[in-house]
Coordinates of N, CA and C in Angstrom, one line a residue:
M313 N -9.1 -2.8 -13.4 CA -8.3 -2.5 -14.6 C -7.8 -3.9 -15.1
K314 N -7.8 -4.1 -16.3 CA -7.3 -5.3 -17.0 C -5.9 -5.0 -17.4
L315 N -5.0 -6.0 -17.2 CA -3.6 -5.9 -17.7 C -3.4 -6.9 -18.8
H316 N -2.7 -6.5 -19.8 CA -2.5 -7.4 -21.0 C -1.1 -7.5 -21.3
I317 N -0.5 -8.6 -20.9 CA 0.9 -9.0 -21.2 C 0.8 -10.4 -21.8
P318 N 1.4 -10.6 -22.9 CA 1.4 -12.0 -23.4 C 2.0 -13.0 -22.5
N319 N 1.4 -14.1 -22.3 CA 1.9 -15.2 -21.4 C 2.5 -16.3 -22.2
T320 N 3.4 -16.0 -23.1 CA 3.9 -17.0 -24.0 C 4.9 -17.9 -23.3
A321 N 5.5 -17.5 -22.2 CA 6.5 -18.4 -21.6 C 5.9 -19.2 -20.5
G322 N 4.5 -19.2 -20.3 CA 3.9 -19.9 -19.2 C 4.2 -19.4 -17.8
L323 N 4.5 -18.1 -17.8 CA 4.7 -17.5 -16.5 C 3.4 -17.2 -15.7
N324 N 3.5 -17.2 -14.4 CA 2.4 -16.6 -13.6 C 2.4 -15.1 -13.7
L325 N 1.4 -14.5 -14.3 CA 1.3 -13.1 -14.4 C 0.0 -12.6 -13.9
F326 N 0.0 -11.3 -13.4 CA -1.3 -10.7 -13.0 C -2.1 -10.3 -14.3
T327 N -3.3 -10.7 -14.3 CA -4.1 -10.4 -15.5 C -5.2 -9.4 -15.2
A328 N -5.4 -9.1 -13.9 CA -6.4 -8.1 -13.5 C -6.3 -7.8 -12.0
Y329 N -6.8 -6.7 -11.6 CA -6.9 -6.4 -10.2 C -8.0 -5.4 -9.9
G330 N -8.5 -5.4 -8.7 CA -9.5 -4.5 -8.3 C -9.2 -4.1 -6.9
E331 N -10.2 -3.4 -6.2 CA -10.1 -3.0 -4.8 C -9.8 -4.1 -3.9
D332 N -10.4 -5.3 -4.1 CA -10.4 -6.4 -3.2 C -10.0 -7.7 -3.8
Y333 N -9.3 -7.7 -4.9 CA -8.9 -9.0 -5.5 C -7.7 -8.7 -6.5
I334 N -7.1 -9.8 -6.9 CA -6.1 -9.8 -8.0 C -6.5 -11.0 -8.8
A335 N -6.1 -11.1 -10.0 CA -6.2 -12.3 -10.8 C -4.9 -12.7 -11.4
V336 N -4.6 -13.9 -11.3 CA -3.3 -14.5 -11.8 C -3.7 -15.5 -12.9
N337 N -3.3 -15.2 -14.1 CA -3.7 -16.1 -15.2 C -5.2 -16.3 -15.2
Q338 N -6.0 -15.3 -15.0 CA -7.4 -15.3 -15.0 C -8.1 -15.8 -13.8
E339 N -7.3 -16.3 -12.8 CA -7.9 -16.9 -11.6 C -7.9 -15.9 -10.5
K340 N -9.0 -15.6 -9.9 CA -9.1 -14.5 -8.8 C -8.6 -15.0 -7.5
Y341 N -8.0 -14.1 -6.7 CA -7.5 -14.3 -5.3 C -7.9 -13.1 -4.5
S342 N -8.2 -13.3 -3.3 CA -8.5 -12.1 -2.4 C -7.9 -12.3 -1.0
T343 N -6.9 -13.1 -0.9 CA -6.2 -13.3 0.4 C -4.7 -13.1 0.1
N344 N -4.0 -12.8 1.2 CA -2.6 -12.6 1.0 C -1.9 -13.7 0.3
L345 N -1.0 -13.4 -0.6 CA -0.3 -14.5 -1.3 C 1.1 -14.0 -1.8
I346 N 1.9 -15.0 -2.2 CA 3.2 -14.7 -2.8 C 3.1 -15.2 -4.2
L347 N 3.4 -14.4 -5.2 CA 3.5 -14.9 -6.6 C 4.9 -14.9 -7.1
L348 N 5.3 -16.0 -7.6 CA 6.6 -16.2 -8.3 C 6.3 -16.5 -9.7
P349 N 7.2 -16.3 -10.7 CA 6.9 -16.6 -12.1 C 6.5 -18.1 -12.3
E350 N 7.0 -19.0 -11.4 CA 6.7 -20.4 -11.6 C 5.8 -21.0 -10.5
S351 N 5.4 -20.3 -9.5 CA 4.5 -20.8 -8.5 C 3.8 -19.7 -7.7
I352 N 2.7 -20.2 -7.0 CA 1.9 -19.3 -6.2 C 1.9 -19.9 -4.8
I353 N 2.2 -19.1 -3.8 CA 2.1 -19.5 -2.4 C 0.9 -18.8 -1.8
P354 N -0.2 -19.5 -1.7 CA -1.4 -18.8 -1.2 C -1.4 -18.6 0.3
E355 N -2.0 -17.6 0.8 CA -2.2 -17.3 2.2 C -0.9 -17.5 3.0
W356 N 0.2 -16.8 2.5 CA 1.5 -16.9 3.1 C 1.5 -16.3 4.6
T357 N 0.6 -15.4 4.8 CA 0.5 -14.8 6.2 C -0.9 -14.3 6.3
A358 N -1.4 -14.2 7.6 CA -2.7 -13.6 7.8 C -2.5 -12.2 8.3
A359 N -1.3 -11.7 8.3 CA -0.9 -10.4 8.9 C -1.3 -9.3 7.9
K360 N -1.5 -8.1 8.5 CA -1.6 -6.9 7.8 C -0.2 -6.2 7.9
V361 N 0.0 -5.1 7.3 CA 1.3 -4.4 7.3 C 1.8 -4.2 8.7
D362 N 1.0 -3.7 9.6 CA 1.4 -3.3 10.9 C 1.5 -4.6 11.9
S363 N 1.2 -5.8 11.4 CA 1.3 -6.9 12.3 C 2.2 -8.0 11.6
L364 N 3.0 -7.6 10.6 CA 4.0 -8.6 10.0 C 5.0 -8.9 11.1
T365 N 5.5 -10.2 11.0 CA 6.4 -10.7 12.0 C 7.8 -11.0 11.3
E366 N 8.8 -11.2 12.1 CA 10.1 -11.7 11.5 C 9.9 -13.0 10.8
A367 N 9.1 -13.9 11.2 CA 8.8 -15.1 10.6 C 8.2 -14.9 9.2
D368 N 7.3 -14.0 9.1 CA 6.7 -13.6 7.8 C 7.8 -13.2 6.8
M369 N 8.7 -12.3 7.3 CA 9.7 -11.7 6.4 C 10.8 -12.8 6.1
Q370 N 11.0 -13.6 7.1 CA 12.0 -14.7 6.8 C 11.6 -15.6 5.7
R371 N 10.3 -15.8 5.6 CA 9.8 -16.7 4.5 C 10.1 -16.0 3.2
L372 N 10.0 -14.7 3.1 CA 10.3 -13.9 1.9 C 11.8 -14.0 1.6
L373 N 12.6 -14.0 2.6 CA 14.1 -14.1 2.4 C 14.5 -15.4 1.8
E374 N 13.7 -16.4 2.1 CA 14.1 -17.8 1.6 C 13.5 -18.1 0.2
L375 N 13.0 -17.2 -0.5 CA 12.4 -17.5 -1.8 C 13.4 -17.7 -2.9
G376 N 14.6 -17.2 -2.7 CA 15.6 -17.3 -3.7 C 15.5 -16.3 -4.9
T377 N 14.9 -15.2 -4.6 CA 14.7 -14.1 -5.6 C 15.7 -13.0 -5.4
E378 N 15.8 -12.2 -6.5 CA 16.7 -11.0 -6.4 C 16.0 -9.8 -6.0
I379 N 14.6 -9.8 -6.2 CA 13.8 -8.6 -5.8 C 12.4 -9.1 -5.3
I380 N 12.0 -8.5 -4.3 CA 10.6 -8.8 -3.7 C 9.8 -7.5 -3.7
L381 N 8.6 -7.5 -4.3 CA 7.7 -6.4 -4.3 C 6.7 -6.7 -3.2
L382 N 6.7 -5.8 -2.2 CA 5.7 -6.0 -1.1 C 4.6 -5.1 -1.3
G383 N 3.4 -5.6 -1.7 CA 2.2 -4.9 -2.0 C 1.4 -4.7 -0.7
T384 N 1.2 -3.5 -0.3 CA 0.6 -3.3 1.1 C -0.9 -2.9 1.1
G385 N -1.6 -3.4 0.1 CA -3.0 -3.1 0.1 C -3.3 -2.0 -0.8
N386 N -4.5 -1.3 -0.6 CA -4.9 -0.2 -1.4 C -4.1 1.1 -1.3
R387 N -3.3 1.1 -0.2 CA -2.4 2.3 -0.1 C -1.1 1.9 0.4
L388 N -0.1 2.7 0.2 CA 1.3 2.5 0.5 C 1.5 2.6 2.0
R389 N 2.0 1.6 2.7 CA 2.3 1.6 4.1 C 3.6 0.8 4.3
F390 N 4.5 1.3 5.2 CA 5.7 0.6 5.4 C 5.7 -0.2 6.7
P391 N 6.3 -1.4 6.6 CA 6.5 -2.2 7.8 C 7.6 -1.5 8.6
P392 N 7.7 -1.9 9.9 CA 8.8 -1.4 10.7 C 10.2 -1.6 10.0
G393 N 11.1 -0.7 10.2 CA 12.4 -0.8 9.6 C 13.2 -2.0 9.9
A394 N 13.0 -2.5 11.2 CA 13.7 -3.7 11.6 C 13.4 -4.9 10.8
L395 N 12.2 -4.9 10.2 CA 11.8 -6.1 9.4 C 12.4 -6.0 8.0
L396 N 12.8 -4.8 7.6 CA 13.3 -4.5 6.2 C 14.8 -4.7 6.1
R397 N 15.5 -4.5 7.2 CA 17.0 -4.5 7.2 C 17.6 -5.8 6.7
P398 N 17.1 -6.9 7.1 CA 17.8 -8.2 6.6 C 17.8 -8.4 5.1
F399 N 16.9 -7.7 4.4 CA 16.9 -7.8 2.9 C 18.2 -7.2 2.3
A400 N 18.5 -6.0 2.8 CA 19.7 -5.4 2.3 C 21.0 -6.2 2.6
A401 N 21.0 -6.7 3.9 CA 22.2 -7.5 4.2 C 22.3 -8.8 3.4
A402 N 21.2 -9.3 2.9 CA 21.2 -10.5 2.1 C 21.3 -10.2 0.6
G403 N 21.4 -8.9 0.2 CA 21.5 -8.5 -1.2 C 20.3 -8.7 -2.0
I404 N 19.1 -8.7 -1.3 CA 17.8 -8.8 -1.9 C 17.1 -7.5 -1.9
G405 N 16.7 -7.0 -3.1 CA 15.9 -5.8 -3.2 C 14.5 -6.0 -2.7
L406 N 14.1 -5.1 -1.8 CA 12.7 -5.1 -1.3 C 12.1 -3.8 -1.6
D407 N 11.1 -3.8 -2.4 CA 10.4 -2.5 -2.7 C 9.0 -2.6 -2.2
V408 N 8.6 -1.6 -1.4 CA 7.3 -1.5 -0.8 C 6.5 -0.6 -1.6
M409 N 5.3 -1.0 -2.0 CA 4.4 -0.2 -2.8 C 2.9 -0.6 -2.6
D410 N 2.0 0.1 -3.1 CA 0.6 -0.4 -3.0 C 0.4 -1.6 -3.9
L411 N -0.7 -2.3 -3.6 CA -0.9 -3.6 -4.2 C -0.9 -3.5 -5.8
Q412 N -1.6 -2.5 -6.3 CA -1.8 -2.4 -7.7 C -0.4 -2.1 -8.4
A413 N 0.4 -1.2 -7.8 CA 1.7 -0.9 -8.3 C 2.6 -2.2 -8.3
A414 N 2.5 -3.0 -7.3 CA 3.2 -4.2 -7.2 C 2.9 -5.2 -8.3
C415 N 1.6 -5.3 -8.6 CA 1.1 -6.1 -9.7 C 1.7 -5.7 -11.0
R416 N 1.7 -4.4 -11.3 CA 2.2 -3.9 -12.6 C 3.7 -4.1 -12.7
T417 N 4.4 -3.8 -11.6 CA 5.9 -3.9 -11.6 C 6.3 -5.3 -11.7
Y418 N 5.6 -6.2 -11.0 CA 5.9 -7.6 -11.1 C 5.8 -8.1 -12.5
N419 N 4.7 -7.8 -13.2 CA 4.6 -8.3 -14.6 C 5.7 -7.9 -15.5
I420 N 6.2 -6.6 -15.4 CA 7.3 -6.1 -16.2 C 8.6 -6.9 -15.9
L421 N 8.9 -7.1 -14.6 CA 10.1 -7.8 -14.2 C 10.0 -9.3 -14.5
A422 N 8.9 -9.9 -14.3 CA 8.8 -11.3 -14.7 C 8.9 -11.5 -16.2
A423 N 8.3 -10.6 -17.0 CA 8.4 -10.7 -18.4 C 9.9 -10.6 -18.9
E424 N 10.7 -9.8 -18.1 CA 12.1 -9.6 -18.4 C 12.9 -10.8 -18.0
G425 N 12.3 -11.8 -17.3 CA 13.1 -13.0 -16.9 C 13.8 -12.8 -15.5
R426 N 13.4 -11.8 -14.8 CA 14.0 -11.5 -13.5 C 13.5 -12.5 -12.5
K427 N 14.4 -12.7 -11.4 CA 14.0 -13.5 -10.3 C 13.2 -12.6 -9.3
V428 N 11.9 -12.5 -9.5 CA 11.1 -11.6 -8.8 C 10.0 -12.3 -8.0
A429 N 9.5 -11.8 -6.9 CA 8.4 -12.3 -6.2 C 7.5 -11.1 -5.8
A430 N 6.2 -11.3 -5.9 CA 5.2 -10.3 -5.3 C 4.6 -10.8 -4.1
A431 N 4.8 -10.2 -3.0 CA 4.2 -10.6 -1.7 C 3.1 -9.6 -1.4
L432 N 1.8 -10.0 -1.5 CA 0.7 -9.1 -1.5 C -0.1 -9.3 -0.2
L433 N -0.4 -8.1 0.4 CA -1.2 -8.1 1.6 C -2.5 -7.3 1.2
F434 N -3.6 -7.9 1.5 CA -4.9 -7.3 1.2 C -5.4 -6.5 2.5
D435 N -6.1 -5.4 2.2 CA -6.6 -4.7 3.4 C -7.7 -5.5 4.1

């Protein structure tokens, strides 16, 4: 599916996605990454949803965002609750969704000027 949102502000936006890749500003990626409106953090972890660690989640807490979209691959899967609790305590919204939904939601929030990050895990 191709996504079309004007990139007039020079933001990093998802421009396409498929079963095994995403594209940011027309450049394809197929490994776990974090996308912020102003930067890309490639290969932030080698983990899958069931092997995420506290260190992986701590890196997300340190991004300085108000909301993090955790894309869990081609289907929705939740990490253990203990890994999610620190986000509420820090006042950071953490939404878990499948990878494609995370891409669509990120584009909307980034275009609104929100402090958002998409942390994507590939299957």
